[in-house]
């Protein structure tokens, strides 16, 4: 029996006896990391998590206090409008 036919027959047999399937592999397989790499990744993830939590807390507090945050652009056009000197003569 050719290997391709055998594979199809085995798959059909598994389909007949069980509905359980392995989930599709969306990511690359697991790989080994050194302890140093693992710690560095964990620290990076912890910092990102804490930053996200701080942003969420600030957003909730602003909503609670009804504070509206506007963009501050010191080099922008809006901040320079009052400085324009106009000659009225």
PDB file of C-alpha atoms in Angstrom:
ATOM      1  CA  UNK A   1       0.000   0.000   0.000  1.00  0.00           C
ATOM      2  CA  UNK A   2       1.507   3.363  -0.983  1.00  0.00           C
ATOM      3  CA  UNK A   3       2.283   5.720   1.909  1.00  0.00           C
ATOM      4  CA  UNK A   4      -0.176   8.401   0.735  1.00  0.00           C
ATOM      5  CA  UNK A   5      -3.041   5.901   0.579  1.00  0.00           C
ATOM      6  CA  UNK A   6      -2.090   4.515   3.992  1.00  0.00           C
ATOM      7  CA  UNK A   7      -2.101   8.046   5.467  1.00  0.00           C
ATOM      8  CA  UNK A   8      -5.571   8.719   4.049  1.00  0.00           C
ATOM      9  CA  UNK A   9      -6.862   5.376   5.354  1.00  0.00           C
ATOM     10  CA  UNK A  10      -5.438   6.058   8.836  1.00  0.00           C
ATOM     11  CA  UNK A  11      -6.979   9.541   8.850  1.00  0.00           C
ATOM     12  CA  UNK A  12     -10.350   8.126   7.834  1.00  0.00           C
ATOM     13  CA  UNK A  13     -10.072   5.530  10.594  1.00  0.00           C
ATOM     14  CA  UNK A  14      -9.361   8.286  13.155  1.00  0.00           C
ATOM     15  CA  UNK A  15     -12.332  10.253  11.824  1.00  0.00           C
ATOM     16  CA  UNK A  16     -14.537   7.209  12.316  1.00  0.00           C
ATOM     17  CA  UNK A  17     -13.497   6.500  15.919  1.00  0.00           C
ATOM     18  CA  UNK A  18     -13.116  10.052  17.354  1.00  0.00           C
ATOM     19  CA  UNK A  19     -14.199  13.614  16.788  1.00  0.00           C
ATOM     20  CA  UNK A  20     -11.188  14.977  18.669  1.00  0.00           C
ATOM     21  CA  UNK A  21      -8.796  16.932  16.531  1.00  0.00           C
ATOM     22  CA  UNK A  22      -5.572  18.736  17.208  1.00  0.00           C
ATOM     23  CA  UNK A  23      -5.881  22.493  16.913  1.00  0.00           C
ATOM     24  CA  UNK A  24      -4.179  23.996  13.873  1.00  0.00           C
ATOM     25  CA  UNK A  25      -0.674  25.247  14.493  1.00  0.00           C
ATOM     26  CA  UNK A  26      -0.847  29.029  14.120  1.00  0.00           C
ATOM     27  CA  UNK A  27       2.553  29.775  15.560  1.00  0.00           C
ATOM     28  CA  UNK A  28       5.971  28.278  15.191  1.00  0.00           C
ATOM     29  CA  UNK A  29       6.726  25.297  17.411  1.00  0.00           C
ATOM     30  CA  UNK A  30       8.123  25.871  20.884  1.00  0.00           C
ATOM     31  CA  UNK A  31      11.822  26.491  21.172  1.00  0.00           C
ATOM     32  CA  UNK A  32      14.244  26.310  24.028  1.00  0.00           C
ATOM     33  CA  UNK A  33      15.463  29.539  25.599  1.00  0.00           C
ATOM     34  CA  UNK A  34      18.245  30.221  27.996  1.00  0.00           C
ATOM     35  CA  UNK A  35      17.337  31.390  31.488  1.00  0.00           C
ATOM     36  CA  UNK A  36      18.651  34.880  30.675  1.00  0.00           C
ATOM     37  CA  UNK A  37      16.470  35.176  27.562  1.00  0.00           C
ATOM     38  CA  UNK A  38      13.444  33.921  29.457  1.00  0.00           C
ATOM     39  CA  UNK A  39      13.960  36.443  32.266  1.00  0.00           C
ATOM     40  CA  UNK A  40      14.450  39.283  29.774  1.00  0.00           C
ATOM     41  CA  UNK A  41      11.201  38.369  27.999  1.00  0.00           C
ATOM     42  CA  UNK A  42       9.317  38.130  31.296  1.00  0.00           C
ATOM     43  CA  UNK A  43      10.599  41.544  32.412  1.00  0.00           C
ATOM     44  CA  UNK A  44       9.635  43.062  29.062  1.00  0.00           C
ATOM     45  CA  UNK A  45       6.138  41.562  29.258  1.00  0.00           C
ATOM     46  CA  UNK A  46       5.727  42.750  32.864  1.00  0.00           C
ATOM     47  CA  UNK A  47       6.703  46.319  31.902  1.00  0.00           C
ATOM     48  CA  UNK A  48       4.286  46.305  28.960  1.00  0.00           C
ATOM     49  CA  UNK A  49       1.521  44.962  31.218  1.00  0.00           C
ATOM     50  CA  UNK A  50       2.159  47.602  33.893  1.00  0.00           C
ATOM     51  CA  UNK A  51       2.203  50.360  31.266  1.00  0.00           C
ATOM     52  CA  UNK A  52      -1.125  49.149  29.887  1.00  0.00           C
ATOM     53  CA  UNK A  53      -2.594  49.001  33.406  1.00  0.00           C
ATOM     54  CA  UNK A  54      -1.403  52.560  34.121  1.00  0.00           C
ATOM     55  CA  UNK A  55      -2.985  53.844  30.882  1.00  0.00           C
ATOM     56  CA  UNK A  56      -6.245  52.089  31.697  1.00  0.00           C
ATOM     57  CA  UNK A  57      -6.250  53.470  35.256  1.00  0.00           C
ATOM     58  CA  UNK A  58      -5.583  57.000  33.967  1.00  0.00           C
ATOM     59  CA  UNK A  59      -8.379  56.646  31.414  1.00  0.00           C
ATOM     60  CA  UNK A  60     -10.838  55.408  34.043  1.00  0.00           C
ATOM     61  CA  UNK A  61      -9.857  58.211  36.419  1.00  0.00           C
ATOM     62  CA  UNK A  62     -10.263  60.827  33.692  1.00  0.00           C
ATOM     63  CA  UNK A  63     -13.702  59.450  32.851  1.00  0.00           C
ATOM     64  CA  UNK A  64     -14.665  59.424  36.505  1.00  0.00           C
ATOM     65  CA  UNK A  65     -13.533  63.009  37.087  1.00  0.00           C
ATOM     66  CA  UNK A  66     -14.922  64.127  33.721  1.00  0.00           C
ATOM     67  CA  UNK A  67     -11.560  65.505  32.603  1.00  0.00           C
ATOM     68  CA  UNK A  68     -11.066  66.080  28.913  1.00  0.00           C
ATOM     69  CA  UNK A  69      -7.511  65.678  27.712  1.00  0.00           C
ATOM     70  CA  UNK A  70      -6.557  67.796  24.710  1.00  0.00           C
ATOM     71  CA  UNK A  71      -3.491  67.349  22.582  1.00  0.00           C
ATOM     72  CA  UNK A  72      -0.629  69.651  23.476  1.00  0.00           C
ATOM     73  CA  UNK A  73       1.413  70.692  20.484  1.00  0.00           C
ATOM     74  CA  UNK A  74       3.919  73.381  21.490  1.00  0.00           C
ATOM     75  CA  UNK A  75       5.331  73.521  17.964  1.00  0.00           C
ATOM     76  CA  UNK A  76       1.929  73.343  16.331  1.00  0.00           C
ATOM     77  CA  UNK A  77       0.033  75.997  14.442  1.00  0.00           C
ATOM     78  CA  UNK A  78      -2.622  76.539  17.128  1.00  0.00           C
ATOM     79  CA  UNK A  79      -0.122  77.652  19.779  1.00  0.00           C
ATOM     80  CA  UNK A  80       1.467  80.254  17.527  1.00  0.00           C
ATOM     81  CA  UNK A  81      -1.736  82.045  16.459  1.00  0.00           C
ATOM     82  CA  UNK A  82      -1.749  84.472  19.376  1.00  0.00           C
ATOM     83  CA  UNK A  83       1.835  85.483  18.608  1.00  0.00           C
ATOM     84  CA  UNK A  84       1.135  86.677  15.114  1.00  0.00           C
ATOM     85  CA  UNK A  85       1.729  90.384  14.809  1.00  0.00           C
ATOM     86  CA  UNK A  86      -0.767  92.080  12.553  1.00  0.00           C
ATOM     87  CA  UNK A  87      -0.280  95.528  11.224  1.00  0.00           C
ATOM     88  CA  UNK A  88      -3.666  97.251  11.439  1.00  0.00           C
ATOM     89  CA  UNK A  89      -2.543 100.355   9.548  1.00  0.00           C
TER      90      UNK A  89
END
